[in-house]
Amino acid sequence: FIGKNLDGEELAASFNDCLATRGNMKVKEEALRFAVGEQVECRTGADTWSRGEVLARNYRDESMPPGMVSPYQVELSGGHLIWAPADCDSVIRSVKRGRGEETRTRGRE
């Protein structure tokens, strides 16, 4: 039978960890790698990275699916606003010296 022998306390604790409480949001924010104002590069195509500046952390707007929160809102060099769907190097990364405004990569990084 589905649900038989479940640990009710463990189940409740796991559920509570997902709630958007102040404490949970603080933990989530502290885990983010980039600060507001930091210069980053965002993947804007299959092999294209564009420079930008982090404008907000834990960003949400009405165009997102219900319950979705983006780790970052970024303003690209040309002024276009985007949001990063995940906080990982395959989506958003630190700016490395010597790269131009937009870089193209070959293959996987």
N, CA, C and O atoms as a DFTB+ gen file, in Angstrom:
436 C
 N C O
     1  1       0.838      -1.186       0.000
     2  2       0.000       0.000       0.000
     3  2       0.878       1.243       0.000
     4  3       1.833       1.329       0.772
     5  1       0.567       2.188      -0.845
     6  2       1.323       3.437      -0.921
     7  2       1.087       4.243       0.352
     8  3      -0.054       4.426       0.776
     9  1       2.161       4.718       0.952
    10  2       2.057       5.544       2.152
    11  2       2.140       4.773       3.442
    12  3       2.141       5.375       4.516
    13  1       2.208       3.467       3.373
    14  2       2.272       2.649       4.581
    15  2       3.660       2.777       5.200
    16  3       4.658       2.801       4.480
    17  1       3.730       2.857       6.499
    18  2       4.970       2.923       7.274
    19  2       5.805       4.182       7.006
    20  3       7.031       4.138       7.111
    21  1       5.168       5.281       6.668
    22  2       5.894       6.542       6.499
    23  2       6.164       7.172       7.856
    24  3       5.364       7.035       8.782
    25  1       7.279       7.854       7.969
    26  2       7.625       8.579       9.186
    27  2       6.988       9.965       9.088
    28  3       7.476      10.820       8.348
    29  1       5.917      10.188       9.819
    30  2       5.164      11.435       9.750
    31  2       5.989      12.663      10.117
    32  3       5.847      13.715       9.493
    33  1       6.851      12.538      11.125
    34  2       7.682      13.673      11.528
    35  2       8.693      14.027      10.452
    36  3       8.910      15.205      10.167
    37  1       9.314      13.017       9.853
    38  2      10.285      13.258       8.782
    39  2       9.600      13.860       7.557
    40  3      10.145      14.758       6.915
    41  1       8.424      13.372       7.239
    42  2       7.656      13.899       6.109
    43  2       7.283      15.369       6.338
    44  3       7.401      16.189       5.428
    45  1       6.835      15.695       7.547
    46  2       6.480      17.079       7.876
    47  2       7.705      17.984       7.830
    48  3       7.618      19.112       7.344
    49  1       8.847      17.508       8.329
    50  2      10.076      18.309       8.318
    51  2      10.521      18.579       6.887
    52  3      10.937      19.694       6.572
    53  1      10.440      17.575       6.015
    54  2      10.818      17.763       4.606
    55  2       9.908      18.774       3.931
    56  3      10.368      19.612       3.157
    57  1       8.620      18.695       4.223
    58  2       7.666      19.649       3.661
    59  2       7.973      21.061       4.159
    60  3       7.977      22.008       3.373
    61  1       8.228      21.203       5.446
    62  2       8.508      22.521       6.024
    63  2       9.783      23.145       5.461
    64  3       9.884      24.369       5.375
    65  1      10.757      22.318       5.076
    66  2      11.985      22.830       4.473
    67  2      11.732      23.485       3.123
    68  3      12.553      24.276       2.658
    69  1      10.613      23.170       2.491
    70  2      10.282      23.721       1.178
    71  2       9.473      25.014       1.260
    72  3       9.326      25.713       0.258
    73  1       8.955      25.333       2.424
    74  2       8.134      26.532       2.571
    75  2       8.982      27.792       2.424
    76  3      10.159      27.799       2.785
    77  1       8.391      28.843       1.899
    78  2       9.090      30.115       1.691
    79  2       9.048      30.968       2.951
    80  3       8.547      32.092       2.937
    81  1       9.580      30.422       4.040
    82  2       9.654      31.176       5.284
    83  2      10.870      32.098       5.240
    84  3      11.747      31.921       4.395
    85  1      10.930      33.070       6.130
    86  2      12.096      33.963       6.181
    87  2      13.381      33.171       6.397
    88  3      14.397      33.436       5.754
    89  1      13.330      32.211       7.293
    90  2      14.518      31.400       7.579
    91  2      14.965      30.594       6.372
    92  3      16.152      30.563       6.049
    93  1      14.021      29.942       5.702
    94  2      14.366      29.152       4.516
    95  2      14.880      30.038       3.389
    96  3      15.819      29.658       2.690
    97  1      14.287      31.207       3.201
    98  2      14.734      32.121       2.147
    99  2      16.130      32.661       2.462
   100  3      16.928      32.874       1.550
   101  1      16.431      32.883       3.746
   102  2      17.763      33.350       4.134
   103  2      18.807      32.286       3.806
   104  3      19.868      32.603       3.269
   105  1      18.515      31.040       4.122
   106  2      19.438      29.945       3.815
   107  2      19.653      29.852       2.310
   108  3      20.785      29.687       1.854
   109  1      18.581      29.956       1.540
   110  2      18.675      29.887       0.084
   111  2      19.518      31.053      -0.460
   112  3      20.361      30.856      -1.335
   113  1      19.289      32.249       0.055
   114  2      20.038      33.424      -0.402
   115  2      21.520      33.313      -0.057
   116  3      22.370      33.674      -0.871
   117  1      21.839      32.822       1.130
   118  2      23.238      32.695       1.549
   119  2      24.001      31.681       0.698
   120  3      25.228      31.740       0.622
   121  1      23.295      30.761       0.064
   122  2      23.935      29.739      -0.762
   123  2      24.273      30.253      -2.165
   124  3      25.025      29.604      -2.891
   125  1      23.723      31.418      -2.558
   126  2      23.971      31.945      -3.902
   127  2      25.416      32.426      -4.041
   128  3      25.998      32.934      -3.083
   129  1      25.989      32.266      -5.227
   130  2      27.395      32.569      -5.459
   131  2      27.686      34.029      -5.770
   132  3      28.784      34.501      -5.476
   133  1      26.741      34.761      -6.357
   134  2      27.011      36.117      -6.822
   135  2      26.199      37.148      -6.053
   136  3      25.047      36.909      -5.689
   137  1      26.821      38.300      -5.812
   138  2      26.171      39.400      -5.091
   139  2      25.531      40.365      -6.087
   140  3      25.906      40.401      -7.259
   141  1      24.572      41.138      -5.614
   142  2      23.991      42.199      -6.424
   143  2      25.120      43.167      -6.789
   144  3      25.915      43.559      -5.935
   145  1      25.178      43.545      -8.072
   146  2      26.212      44.437      -8.561
   147  2      27.412      43.714      -9.151
   148  3      28.255      44.341      -9.793
   149  1      27.502      42.419      -8.946
   150  2      28.648      41.659      -9.455
   151  2      28.529      41.448     -10.968
   152  3      27.435      41.234     -11.490
   153  1      29.663      41.511     -11.656
   154  2      29.729      41.276     -13.097
   155  2      29.801      39.772     -13.348
   156  3      30.592      39.066     -12.723
   157  1      28.969      39.291     -14.266
   158  2      28.884      37.867     -14.580
   159  2      28.786      37.679     -16.085
   160  3      28.653      38.645     -16.836
   161  1      28.852      36.437     -16.513
   162  2      28.557      36.056     -17.886
   163  2      27.425      35.046     -17.837
   164  3      27.435      34.124     -17.021
   165  1      26.441      35.230     -18.725
   166  2      25.289      34.343     -18.786
   167  2      25.246      33.657     -20.143
   168  3      25.543      34.265     -21.171
   169  1      24.874      32.389     -20.129
   170  2      24.699      31.672     -21.387
   171  2      23.440      32.214     -22.059
   172  3      22.341      32.132     -21.510
   173  1      23.620      32.767     -23.250
   174  2      22.491      33.349     -23.983
   175  2      22.244      32.624     -25.303
   176  3      21.417      33.059     -26.104
   177  1      22.946      31.535     -25.528
   178  2      22.778      30.709     -26.713
   179  2      23.506      29.403     -26.497
   180  3      24.175      29.216     -25.481
   181  1      23.375      28.505     -27.447
   182  2      24.003      27.191     -27.297
   183  2      25.503      27.297     -27.044
   184  3      26.063      26.524     -26.267
   185  1      26.148      28.252     -27.702
   186  2      27.590      28.429     -27.507
   187  2      27.963      29.900     -27.321
   188  3      29.071      30.316     -27.660
   189  1      27.034      30.677     -26.782
   190  2      27.244      32.120     -26.618
   191  2      27.073      32.529     -25.156
   192  3      26.124      32.122     -24.486
   193  1      28.021      33.348     -24.677
   194  2      27.963      33.922     -23.338
   195  2      27.946      35.438     -23.462
   196  3      28.676      36.004     -24.275
   197  1      27.112      36.102     -22.656
   198  2      27.010      37.560     -22.675
   199  2      27.269      38.106     -21.280
   200  3      26.826      37.539     -20.281
   201  1      27.999      39.227     -21.229
   202  2      28.299      39.860     -19.947
   203  2      27.085      40.617     -19.415
   204  3      26.235      41.094     -20.167
   205  1      27.043      40.706     -18.095
   206  2      25.973      41.447     -17.460
   207  2      26.278      41.706     -16.002
   208  3      27.340      41.352     -15.491
   209  1      25.317      42.333     -15.348
   210  2      25.441      42.673     -13.931
   211  2      24.246      42.115     -13.180
   212  3      23.106      42.257     -13.622
   213  1      24.503      41.481     -12.047
   214  2      23.430      40.949     -11.214
   215  2      22.647      42.120     -10.616
   216  3      23.209      42.969      -9.924
   217  1      21.334      42.151     -10.897
   218  2      20.467      43.208     -10.360
   219  2      19.712      42.762      -9.112
   220  3      19.443      43.568      -8.221
   221  1      19.367      41.460      -9.053
   222  2      18.569      40.961      -7.935
   223  2      18.878      39.492      -7.695
   224  3      19.297      38.765      -8.596
   225  1      18.661      39.085      -6.472
   226  2      18.800      37.672      -6.095
   227  2      17.432      37.155      -5.690
   228  3      16.590      37.917      -5.215
   229  1      17.207      35.858      -5.877
   230  2      15.894      35.244      -5.615
   231  2      14.802      36.048      -6.307
   232  3      13.844      36.502      -5.682
   233  1      14.972      36.210      -7.606
   234  2      14.101      37.060      -8.426
   235  2      12.838      36.309      -8.837
   236  3      12.872      35.112      -9.124
   237  1      11.740      37.029      -8.859
   238  2      10.441      36.473      -9.273
   239  2       9.669      37.546     -10.007
   240  3       9.652      38.703      -9.587
   241  1       9.018      37.163     -11.119
   242  2       8.074      38.068     -11.777
   243  2       6.873      37.273     -12.264
   244  3       6.873      36.042     -12.242
   245  1       5.854      37.994     -12.704
   246  2       4.570      37.367     -13.051
   247  2       4.636      36.490     -14.298
   248  3       3.718      35.706     -14.539
   249  1       5.692      36.602     -15.093
   250  2       5.801      35.771     -16.292
   251  2       6.300      34.356     -15.980
   252  3       6.238      33.473     -16.835
   253  1       6.787      34.145     -14.776
   254  2       7.307      32.837     -14.380
   255  2       6.174      31.908     -13.967
   256  3       5.122      32.364     -13.518
   257  1       6.390      30.607     -14.120
   258  2       5.379      29.659     -13.646
   259  2       5.163      29.806     -12.141
   260  3       6.071      30.235     -11.430
   261  1       3.979      29.459     -11.649
   262  2       3.699      29.570     -10.216
   263  2       4.751      28.837      -9.383
   264  3       5.115      27.701      -9.685
   265  1       5.227      29.495      -8.344
   266  2       6.186      28.900      -7.426
   267  2       7.636      28.979      -7.866
   268  3       8.529      28.649      -7.086
   269  1       7.892      29.404      -9.086
   270  2       9.270      29.478      -9.561
   271  2       9.936      30.753      -9.084
   272  3       9.340      31.829      -9.114
   273  1      11.180      30.621      -8.644
   274  2      12.017      31.760      -8.254
   275  2      13.367      31.546      -8.919
   276  3      13.935      30.455      -8.849
   277  1      13.880      32.587      -9.563
   278  2      15.180      32.520     -10.220
   279  2      16.264      32.955      -9.247
   280  3      16.058      33.884      -8.466
   281  1      17.416      32.295      -9.285
   282  2      18.490      32.743      -8.404
   283  2      18.908      34.191      -8.657
   284  3      19.231      34.920      -7.719
   285  1      18.901      34.617      -9.961
   286  2      19.386      35.962     -10.287
   287  2      18.588      36.608     -11.411
   288  3      18.151      35.940     -12.348
   289  1      18.407      37.922     -11.299
   290  2      18.011      38.739     -12.442
   291  2      19.282      39.462     -12.871
   292  3      20.018      39.994     -12.039
   293  1      19.533      39.475     -14.185
   294  2      20.759      40.048     -14.722
   295  2      20.418      41.047     -15.810
   296  3      19.555      40.789     -16.650
   297  1      21.103      42.201     -15.798
   298  2      21.012      43.155     -16.895
   299  2      22.236      42.941     -17.775
   300  3      23.369      43.149     -17.341
   301  1      21.996      42.519     -19.023
   302  2      23.092      42.305     -19.958
   303  2      23.669      43.638     -20.393
   304  3      23.029      44.676     -20.223
   305  1      24.879      43.621     -20.956
   306  2      25.585      44.842     -21.354
   307  2      24.750      45.748     -22.246
   308  3      24.858      46.970     -22.146
   309  1      23.923      45.183     -23.113
   310  2      23.085      45.976     -24.003
   311  2      21.825      46.512     -23.351
   312  3      21.040      47.197     -24.006
   313  1      21.609      46.213     -22.060
   314  2      20.439      46.715     -21.352
   315  2      19.288      45.723     -21.245
   316  3      18.311      45.994     -20.547
   317  1      19.382      44.582     -21.921
   318  2      18.325      43.572     -21.894
   319  2      18.312      42.875     -20.528
   320  3      19.366      42.503     -20.012
   321  1      17.119      42.700     -19.943
   322  2      16.980      42.030     -18.653
   323  2      16.659      40.556     -18.870
   324  3      15.777      40.210     -19.656
   325  1      17.382      39.696     -18.168
   326  2      17.117      38.264     -18.209
   327  2      17.140      37.734     -16.783
   328  3      17.501      38.458     -15.855
   329  1      16.760      36.484     -16.608
   330  2      16.929      35.827     -15.318
   331  2      17.575      34.473     -15.549
   332  3      17.293      33.787     -16.532
   333  1      18.438      34.108     -14.632
   334  2      19.145      32.832     -14.699
   335  2      18.271      31.757     -14.059
   336  3      17.861      31.908     -12.908
   337  1      17.976      30.669     -14.787
   338  2      17.104      29.638     -14.226
   339  2      17.760      28.766     -13.162
   340  3      17.069      28.050     -12.437
   341  1      19.102      28.819     -13.060
   342  2      19.808      28.009     -12.064
   343  2      21.122      28.701     -11.702
   344  3      21.652      29.496     -12.479
   345  1      21.636      28.390     -10.524
   346  2      22.920      28.936     -10.080
   347  2      23.993      27.873     -10.295
   348  3      24.438      27.214      -9.356
   349  1      24.399      27.724     -11.567
   350  2      25.440      26.755     -11.914
   351  2      26.274      27.323     -13.055
   352  3      25.809      28.173     -13.815
   353  1      27.514      26.844     -13.166
   354  2      28.441      27.383     -14.159
   355  2      28.000      27.176     -15.602
   356  3      28.500      27.865     -16.491
   357  1      27.099      26.269     -15.860
   358  2      26.633      26.075     -17.231
   359  2      25.590      27.118     -17.633
   360  3      25.191      27.176     -18.796
   361  1      25.147      27.939     -16.683
   362  2      24.136      28.970     -16.929
   363  2      24.676      30.370     -16.650
   364  3      24.452      31.292     -17.435
   365  1      25.380      30.530     -15.539
   366  2      25.906      31.831     -15.111
   367  2      27.266      31.590     -14.470
   368  3      27.431      30.678     -13.661
   369  1      28.246      32.430     -14.845
   370  2      29.600      32.218     -14.347
   371  2      30.293      33.552     -14.100
   372  3      29.835      34.600     -14.554
   373  1      31.401      33.492     -13.374
   374  2      32.217      34.679     -13.124
   375  2      32.825      35.169     -14.428
   376  3      33.081      34.387     -15.343
   377  1      33.054      36.482     -14.500
   378  2      33.721      37.062     -15.662
   379  2      35.212      36.774     -15.535
   380  3      35.811      36.999     -14.484
   381  1      35.798      36.278     -16.607
   382  2      37.244      36.050     -16.626
   383  2      37.896      37.156     -17.429
   384  3      37.360      37.587     -18.450
   385  1      39.036      37.611     -16.978
   386  2      39.758      38.688     -17.654
   387  2      40.108      38.272     -19.079
   388  3      40.441      37.119     -19.350
   389  1      40.021      39.259     -19.987
   390  2      40.418      39.010     -21.365
   391  2      39.291      38.589     -22.288
   392  3      39.495      38.513     -23.499
   393  1      38.116      38.316     -21.758
   394  2      36.992      37.965     -22.619
   395  2      36.314      39.231     -23.103
   396  3      36.284      40.236     -22.393
   397  1      35.770      39.184     -24.312
   398  2      35.036      40.324     -24.864
   399  2      33.640      40.405     -24.277
   400  3      33.296      39.661     -23.359
   401  1      32.836      41.317     -24.816
   402  2      31.471      41.489     -24.340
   403  2      30.635      40.231     -24.565
   404  3      29.814      39.867     -23.724
   405  1      30.846      39.576     -25.693
   406  2      30.130      38.331     -25.982
   407  2      31.158      37.315     -26.438
   408  3      31.990      37.615     -27.294
   409  1      31.111      36.137     -25.886
   410  2      32.076      35.117     -26.280
   411  2      31.350      33.907     -26.806
   412  3      30.231      33.606     -26.391
   413  1      31.987      33.223     -27.713
   414  2      31.470      31.971     -28.246
   415  2      32.423      30.868     -27.841
   416  3      33.641      31.049     -27.826
   417  1      31.859      29.738     -27.518
   418  2      32.676      28.596     -27.130
   419  2      32.468      27.471     -28.126
   420  3      31.438      27.408     -28.796
   421  1      33.413      26.615     -28.219
   422  2      33.301      25.438     -29.088
   423  2      33.196      24.222     -28.182
   424  3      33.999      24.039     -27.268
   425  1      32.206      23.405     -28.446
   426  2      32.042      22.184     -27.674
   427  2      31.625      22.467     -26.259
   428  3      31.112      23.542     -25.946
   429  1      31.846      21.501     -25.414
   430  2      31.451      21.605     -24.013
   431  2      32.583      22.199     -23.198
   432  3      33.757      22.060     -23.543
   433  1      32.217      22.859     -22.116
   434  2      33.231      23.447     -21.224
   435  2      33.469      22.560     -20.058
   436  3      34.287      22.880     -19.195
